[in-house]
Amino acid sequence: MDILLSIIYLIATVSFIVGLKLLWHPETAKKGNSMAALGMGLAILAAIFLSKQNVPNINYVLIALALLVGGVIGWLIAIKVEMTKMPELVSLFNGFGGASAALIGLVEFGNITTNSDATIVATIISGVVIGAITFSGSLVAWGKLNGSMKDFSFPGQHIFNLLLMAIILGLAGYLILALPANPAYYFYAIFALSILYGLFFVFPIGGADMPVVISLLNSFTGVAAACGGFLYDNKVMLTGGILVGAAGTLLTILMCKAMNRS
């Protein structure tokens, strides 16, 4: 069973890489997208049915319902969206990806004890921070693209953002190194501040630069997913996250150069 799971994960990983390669040209982009989606579908099914998990049968029913509901909603939205609305749809879906990564961290935090390994704690916190920033930032980007939200800034906002990030990193460092007896207060403070940082990170950015922001936030989602892969020792989740994070980062750099941005 383990060998079969590893083979399917390998096939899925190859499909991600080949699919990403095919996205380089409009004529092959659709084929690449379909190939990567097929690989992801295989990986999901393998993780559900081939992993050694002693879980109640009701869990499989809940997973199937979640996949069905999410798949139907995503399909209905995707077939109705106009091409001019595609960037805001990408931003919205990307926000959901960040939220998923943050939820994984929130759930796994309940398993932390004073004897937990610092690396595991750091991975959980990293997933929560990056996922929360991606979620709130993507929602602001979506609101700006559909015209329901305007640019917002105030004097000294850069300093405020830096201070906010310093507090998040300080609390995270203390939680990882000291791991106090009651870490929940620090953890949820980190989560709330990360949501706030995501909002103020995107608030002042103009609409013309929003595609660059979406690309950057997309790379954040990949990093957050990679944290989940590391946490669960899931190779395909780790590889997929790394690919998204790396590709998103390179795309952001290329877009900045093309638009003459720093």
JSON list of C-alpha atoms in Angstrom, two decimals, residues 12 14 18 33 38 67 93 127 138 145 147 158 176 186 194-195 243-244 251:
[
{"chain": "A", "resi": 12, "resn": "ALA", "atom": "CA", "xyz": [1.07, 13.58, -9.35]},
{"chain": "A", "resi": 14, "resn": "VAL", "atom": "CA", "xyz": [5.46, 14.85, -12.38]},
{"chain": "A", "resi": 18, "resn": "VAL", "atom": "CA", "xyz": [4.89, 19.07, -16.72]},
{"chain": "A", "resi": 33, "resn": "ASN", "atom": "CA", "xyz": [-3.86, 23.05, -16.48]},
{"chain": "A", "resi": 38, "resn": "LEU", "atom": "CA", "xyz": [-5.69, 15.44, -12.88]},
{"chain": "A", "resi": 67, "resn": "LEU", "atom": "CA", "xyz": [-15.42, 17.69, -2.05]},
{"chain": "A", "resi": 93, "resn": "PHE", "atom": "CA", "xyz": [-9.81, 31.41, -4.86]},
{"chain": "A", "resi": 127, "resn": "GLY", "atom": "CA", "xyz": [1.43, 28.14, 8.07]},
{"chain": "A", "resi": 138, "resn": "SER", "atom": "CA", "xyz": [-6.56, 38.38, -1.16]},
{"chain": "A", "resi": 145, "resn": "LEU", "atom": "CA", "xyz": [-10.73, 44.55, -8.46]},
{"chain": "A", "resi": 147, "resn": "GLY", "atom": "CA", "xyz": [-14.78, 48.02, -7.39]},
{"chain": "A", "resi": 158, "resn": "HIS", "atom": "CA", "xyz": [4.82, 51.64, 6.22]},
{"chain": "A", "resi": 176, "resn": "ILE", "atom": "CA", "xyz": [8.53, 28.66, 19.47]},
{"chain": "A", "resi": 186, "resn": "TYR", "atom": "CA", "xyz": [-0.08, 34.14, 22.09]},
{"chain": "A", "resi": 194, "resn": "SER", "atom": "CA", "xyz": [-1.62, 38.32, 10.78]},
{"chain": "A", "resi": 195, "resn": "ILE", "atom": "CA", "xyz": [-5.17, 38.90, 9.50]},
{"chain": "A", "resi": 243, "resn": "LEU", "atom": "CA", "xyz": [6.32, 24.72, -7.06]},
{"chain": "A", "resi": 244, "resn": "VAL", "atom": "CA", "xyz": [3.55, 27.27, -6.48]},
{"chain": "A", "resi": 251, "resn": "LEU", "atom": "CA", "xyz": [6.22, 35.61, -11.84]}
]
